[in-house]
XYZ file of C-alpha atoms in Angstrom:
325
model
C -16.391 -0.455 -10.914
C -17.022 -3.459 -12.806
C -14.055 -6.837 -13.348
C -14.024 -5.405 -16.804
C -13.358 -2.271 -16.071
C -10.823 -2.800 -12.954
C -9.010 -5.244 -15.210
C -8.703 -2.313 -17.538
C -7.593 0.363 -15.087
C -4.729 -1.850 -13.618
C -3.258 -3.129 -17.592
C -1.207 0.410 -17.453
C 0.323 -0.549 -14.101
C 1.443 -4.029 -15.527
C 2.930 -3.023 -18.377
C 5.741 -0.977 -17.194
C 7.904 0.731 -19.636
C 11.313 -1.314 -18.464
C 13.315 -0.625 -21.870
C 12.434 3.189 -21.503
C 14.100 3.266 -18.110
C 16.909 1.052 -18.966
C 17.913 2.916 -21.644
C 17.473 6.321 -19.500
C 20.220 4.845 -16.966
C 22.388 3.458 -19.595
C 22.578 7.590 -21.017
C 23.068 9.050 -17.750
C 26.019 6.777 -17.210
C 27.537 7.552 -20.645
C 26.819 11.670 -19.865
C 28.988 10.991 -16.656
C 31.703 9.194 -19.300
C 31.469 11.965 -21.540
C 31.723 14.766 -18.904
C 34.417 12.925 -16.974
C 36.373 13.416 -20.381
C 35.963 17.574 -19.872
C 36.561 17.191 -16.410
C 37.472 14.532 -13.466
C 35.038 15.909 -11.182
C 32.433 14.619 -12.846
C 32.640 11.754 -10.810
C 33.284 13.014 -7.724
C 30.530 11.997 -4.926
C 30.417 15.728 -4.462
C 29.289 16.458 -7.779
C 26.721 13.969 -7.964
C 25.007 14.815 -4.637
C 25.166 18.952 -5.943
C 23.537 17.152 -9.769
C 20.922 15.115 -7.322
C 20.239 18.639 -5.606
C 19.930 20.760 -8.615
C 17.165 17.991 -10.572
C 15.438 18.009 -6.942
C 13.885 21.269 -7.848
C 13.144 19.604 -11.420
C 11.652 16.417 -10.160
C 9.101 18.251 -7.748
C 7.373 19.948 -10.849
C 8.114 16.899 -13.478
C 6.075 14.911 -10.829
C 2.924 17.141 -11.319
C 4.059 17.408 -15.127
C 3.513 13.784 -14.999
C 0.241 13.531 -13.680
C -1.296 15.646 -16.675
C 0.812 13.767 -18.954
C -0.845 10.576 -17.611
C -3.844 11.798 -18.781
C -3.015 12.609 -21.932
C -2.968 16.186 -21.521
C -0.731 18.934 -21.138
C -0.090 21.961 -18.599
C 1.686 24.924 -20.355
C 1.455 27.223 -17.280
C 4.516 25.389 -15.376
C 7.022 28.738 -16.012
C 4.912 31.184 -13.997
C 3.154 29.148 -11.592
C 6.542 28.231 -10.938
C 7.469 31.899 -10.684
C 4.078 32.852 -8.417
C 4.514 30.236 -5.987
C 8.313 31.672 -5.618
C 7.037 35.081 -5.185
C 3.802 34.906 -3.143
C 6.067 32.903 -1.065
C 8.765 35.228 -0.458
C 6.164 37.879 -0.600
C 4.520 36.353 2.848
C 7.956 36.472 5.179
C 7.170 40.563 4.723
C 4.378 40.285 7.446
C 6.520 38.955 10.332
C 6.876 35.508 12.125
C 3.454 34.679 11.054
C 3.772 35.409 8.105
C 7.242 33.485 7.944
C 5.667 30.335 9.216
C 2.873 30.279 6.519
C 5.240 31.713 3.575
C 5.883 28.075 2.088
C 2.115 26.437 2.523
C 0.558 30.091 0.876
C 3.159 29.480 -1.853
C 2.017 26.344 -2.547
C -1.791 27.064 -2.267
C -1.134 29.554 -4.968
C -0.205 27.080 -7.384
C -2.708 25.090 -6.253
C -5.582 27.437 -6.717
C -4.230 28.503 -10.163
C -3.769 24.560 -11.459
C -7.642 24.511 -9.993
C -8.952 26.704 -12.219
C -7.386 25.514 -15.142
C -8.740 21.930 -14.486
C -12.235 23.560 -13.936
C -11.589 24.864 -17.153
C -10.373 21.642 -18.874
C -13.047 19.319 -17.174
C -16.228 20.826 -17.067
C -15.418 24.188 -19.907
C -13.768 21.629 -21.667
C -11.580 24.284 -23.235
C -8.415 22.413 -25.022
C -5.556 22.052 -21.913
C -3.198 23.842 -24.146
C -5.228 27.053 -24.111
C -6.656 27.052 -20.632
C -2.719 26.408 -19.279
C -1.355 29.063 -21.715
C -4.071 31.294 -20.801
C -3.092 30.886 -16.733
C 0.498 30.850 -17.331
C -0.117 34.729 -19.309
C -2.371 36.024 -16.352
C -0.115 34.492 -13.983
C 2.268 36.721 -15.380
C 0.186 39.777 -15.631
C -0.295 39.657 -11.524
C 3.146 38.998 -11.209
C 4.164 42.288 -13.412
C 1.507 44.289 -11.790
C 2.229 42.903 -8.307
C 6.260 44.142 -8.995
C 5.822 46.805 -10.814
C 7.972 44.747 -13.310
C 11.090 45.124 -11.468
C 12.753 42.269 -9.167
C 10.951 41.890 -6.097
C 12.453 42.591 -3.134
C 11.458 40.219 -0.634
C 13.306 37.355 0.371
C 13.182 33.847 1.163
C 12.069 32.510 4.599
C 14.292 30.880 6.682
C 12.276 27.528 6.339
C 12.712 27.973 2.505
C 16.331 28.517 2.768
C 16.446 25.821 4.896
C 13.926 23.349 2.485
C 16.302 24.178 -0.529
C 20.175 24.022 0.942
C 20.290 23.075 4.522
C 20.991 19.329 5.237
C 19.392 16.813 8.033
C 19.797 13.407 7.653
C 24.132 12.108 7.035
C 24.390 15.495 5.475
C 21.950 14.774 2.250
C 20.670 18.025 1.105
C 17.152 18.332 2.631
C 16.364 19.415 -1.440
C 16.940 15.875 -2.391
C 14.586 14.263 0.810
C 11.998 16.970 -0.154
C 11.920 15.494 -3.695
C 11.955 11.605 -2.337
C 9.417 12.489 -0.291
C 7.184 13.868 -3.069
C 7.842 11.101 -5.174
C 7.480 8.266 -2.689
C 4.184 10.050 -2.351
C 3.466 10.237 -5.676
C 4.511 6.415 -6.360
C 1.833 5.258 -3.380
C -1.059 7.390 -5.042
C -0.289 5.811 -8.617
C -0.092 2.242 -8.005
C -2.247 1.857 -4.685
C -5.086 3.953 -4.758
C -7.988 4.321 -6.705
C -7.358 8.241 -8.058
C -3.987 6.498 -9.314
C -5.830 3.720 -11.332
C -8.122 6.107 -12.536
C -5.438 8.653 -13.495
C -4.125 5.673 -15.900
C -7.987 4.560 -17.003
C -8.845 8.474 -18.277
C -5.251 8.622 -20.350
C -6.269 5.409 -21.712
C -9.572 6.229 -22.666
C -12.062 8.783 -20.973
C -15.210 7.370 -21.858
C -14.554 3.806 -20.819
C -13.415 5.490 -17.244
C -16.407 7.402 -17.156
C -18.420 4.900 -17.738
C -17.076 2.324 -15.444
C -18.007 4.655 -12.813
C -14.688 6.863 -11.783
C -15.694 10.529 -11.199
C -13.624 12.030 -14.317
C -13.981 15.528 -14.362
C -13.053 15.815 -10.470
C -10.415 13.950 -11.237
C -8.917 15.618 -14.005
C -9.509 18.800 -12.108
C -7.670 17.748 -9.143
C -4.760 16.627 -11.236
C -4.463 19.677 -12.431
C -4.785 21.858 -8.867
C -1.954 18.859 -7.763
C 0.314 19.790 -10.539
C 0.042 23.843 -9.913
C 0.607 22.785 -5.923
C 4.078 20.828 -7.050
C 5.213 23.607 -9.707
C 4.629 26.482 -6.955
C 6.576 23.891 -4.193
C 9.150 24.101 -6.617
C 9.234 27.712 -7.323
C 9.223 28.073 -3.627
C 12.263 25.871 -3.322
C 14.326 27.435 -6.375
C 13.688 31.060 -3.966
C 14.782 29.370 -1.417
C 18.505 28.042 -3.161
C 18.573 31.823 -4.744
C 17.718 33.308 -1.950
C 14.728 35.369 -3.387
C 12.246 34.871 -6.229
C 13.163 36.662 -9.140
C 11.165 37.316 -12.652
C 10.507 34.629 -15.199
C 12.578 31.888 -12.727
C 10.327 29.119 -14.074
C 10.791 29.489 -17.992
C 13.217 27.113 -17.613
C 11.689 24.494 -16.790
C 8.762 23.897 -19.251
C 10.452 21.984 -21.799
C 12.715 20.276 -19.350
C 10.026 19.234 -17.637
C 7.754 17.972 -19.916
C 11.275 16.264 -21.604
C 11.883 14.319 -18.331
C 8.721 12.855 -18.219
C 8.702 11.760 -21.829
C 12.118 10.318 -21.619
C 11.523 8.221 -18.860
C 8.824 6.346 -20.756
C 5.942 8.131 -19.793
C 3.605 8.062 -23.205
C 3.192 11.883 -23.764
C -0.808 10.659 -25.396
C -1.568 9.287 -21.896
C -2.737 5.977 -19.858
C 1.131 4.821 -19.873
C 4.056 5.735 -17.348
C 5.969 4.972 -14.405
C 7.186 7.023 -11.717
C 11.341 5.519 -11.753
C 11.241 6.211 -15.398
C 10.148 10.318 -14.130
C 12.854 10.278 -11.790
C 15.667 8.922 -14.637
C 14.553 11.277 -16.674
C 14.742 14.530 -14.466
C 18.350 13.202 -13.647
C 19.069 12.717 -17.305
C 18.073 16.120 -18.235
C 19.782 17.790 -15.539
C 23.202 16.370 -16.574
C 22.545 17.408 -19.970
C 22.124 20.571 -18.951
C 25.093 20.217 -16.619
C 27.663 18.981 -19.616
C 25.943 21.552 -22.387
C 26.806 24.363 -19.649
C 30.399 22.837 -19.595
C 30.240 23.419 -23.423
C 28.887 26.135 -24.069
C 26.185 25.970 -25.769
C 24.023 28.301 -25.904
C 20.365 28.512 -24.101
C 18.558 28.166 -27.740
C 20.639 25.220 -28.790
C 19.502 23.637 -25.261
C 15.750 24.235 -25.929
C 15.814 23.171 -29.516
C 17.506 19.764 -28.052
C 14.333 19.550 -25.804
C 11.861 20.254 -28.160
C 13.575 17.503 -30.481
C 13.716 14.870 -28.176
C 9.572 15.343 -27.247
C 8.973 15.299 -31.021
C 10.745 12.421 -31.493
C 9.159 10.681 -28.277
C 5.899 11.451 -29.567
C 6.248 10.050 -32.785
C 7.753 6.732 -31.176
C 4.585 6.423 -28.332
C 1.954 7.518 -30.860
C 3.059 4.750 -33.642
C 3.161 2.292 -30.213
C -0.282 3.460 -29.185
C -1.832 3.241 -32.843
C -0.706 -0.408 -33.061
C -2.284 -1.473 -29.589
């Protein structure tokens, strides 16, 4: 790469969103206010260690979610990758100890190989990441439906993915919430010390200028994509794990929270601008959302049309900041 260019790729990594963050935290602690008001357990350590298990699963496929959305683009097949990786997964402990062993690695190479072909699609077809993503998350579920017979399948979670998902190793932290550091210490090393992380940032910022400093862009892009179908399927794989078994249409949920995490932890939903701690305040400012709208009642639709208001409103805030830059 040229200085030019390598000055360019590293401006995203400077410039880190701190107010975004900030102002993430600052709402998390006034949900805890406001919930401790409906009940005292809110609180409790044992309620926040259950709230840092439950946005575990959440921050696994927000961290993939983020990747695209460093680009600039957008992955719309999150609720049934989610879904296959659960199944195929569960699907696997059917053939014996073998099959046990492998149940959680085949799970995740499913996502994997679906989030593959829709970044061969986006990169090279160059078919819009909205319709490729929509198009795998339909035929996702198509083979899921067929694969079932549309019923509930019947196979259940390996002992490693029941263990993944609630057991506990280390002081008696849930091995969900080490699963999910681990990802995103991972994910924090690849962003700001390597060059697919720098690159990542370049292509959001402008794809061109990447391109033509040299960074191998359409790779790139595709293996963003095959990374985020790996970390939705991990967390499908982990959500049959907590339930026991993988059930149909698990990972509609988590679309819009998803994609709202990211965005409300600073992460500029047009691309080239994000940081991982903002991801990870955002995953555990959705999840006690959720937690206190559960505790009032409101209703699944009313939760949904809060998430699709707060990425419209983030959009219009990071597209005025982009257009001024």
């Amino acid at each position: 790469m040229t200085a030019e260019a390598s000055q360019t790729t590293r401006v995203p990594l400077r410039e880190r969103p701190n107010l975004p963050i900030l102002v993430s935290f600052a709402c998390i602690v006034l949900l805890l206010l406001v919930g401790s008001l409906y009940s005292s357990s809110f609180l409790s350590p044992e309620y926040l260690v259950q709230q840092l298990k439950v946005a575990s699963f959440l921050g696994v496929i927000a961290t993939g979610m983020m990747l695209i959305i460093l680009l600039g683009q957008i992955d719309l097949s999150i609720p049934w990758v989610v879904t296959t990786g659960a199944m195929m997964a569960s699907a696997a402990t059917a053939y014996g100890p073998l099959g046990e062993a492998l149940a959680v690695p085949f799970g995740i190479l499913c996502g994997a190989a679906m989030g593959l072909i829709s970044g061969i699609g986006v990169a090279y077809l160059r078919i819009p990441a909205m319709i490729v993503t929509l198009a795998m998350n339909v035929i996702a579920q198509g083979l899921m439906v067929a694969y079932t017979g549309g019923f509930s399948p019947a196979d259940s979670a390996s002992p490693a993915m029941r263990w993944l998902a609630t057991g506990t190793l280390v002081f008696g932290v849930p091995n969900a919430i080490l699963v999910w550091a681990a990802v995103g210490a991972l994910a924090v090393f690849a962003l700001t010390r390597t060059t697919f992380g720098r690159a990542i940032y370049a292509i959001g910022n402008r794809e061109s200028a990447a391109y033509l400093s040299g960074a191998a862009t359409q790779r790139l892009v595709m293996a963003a994509f095959a990374i985020s179908g790996a970390l939705a399927a991990f967390g499908g794989v982990l959500l049959a794990g907590y339930a026991g078994k993988a059930a149909q249409s698990m990972g509609d949920a988590y679309l819009l929270p998803a994609i709202a995490a990211v965005v409300l932890g600073g992460t500029s939903i047009l691309g080239g601008r994000g940081n991982y701690m903002g991801t990870v305040a955002g995953v555990i400012l959705v999840t006690l959302l959720q937690s206190i709208l559960s505790v009032m009642q409101i209703a699944e639709f009313g939760r949904q049309i809060i998430y699709g208001l707060v990425i419209v409103a983030m959009l219009l805030l990071y597209g005025r900041a982009k257009a001024l830059r």
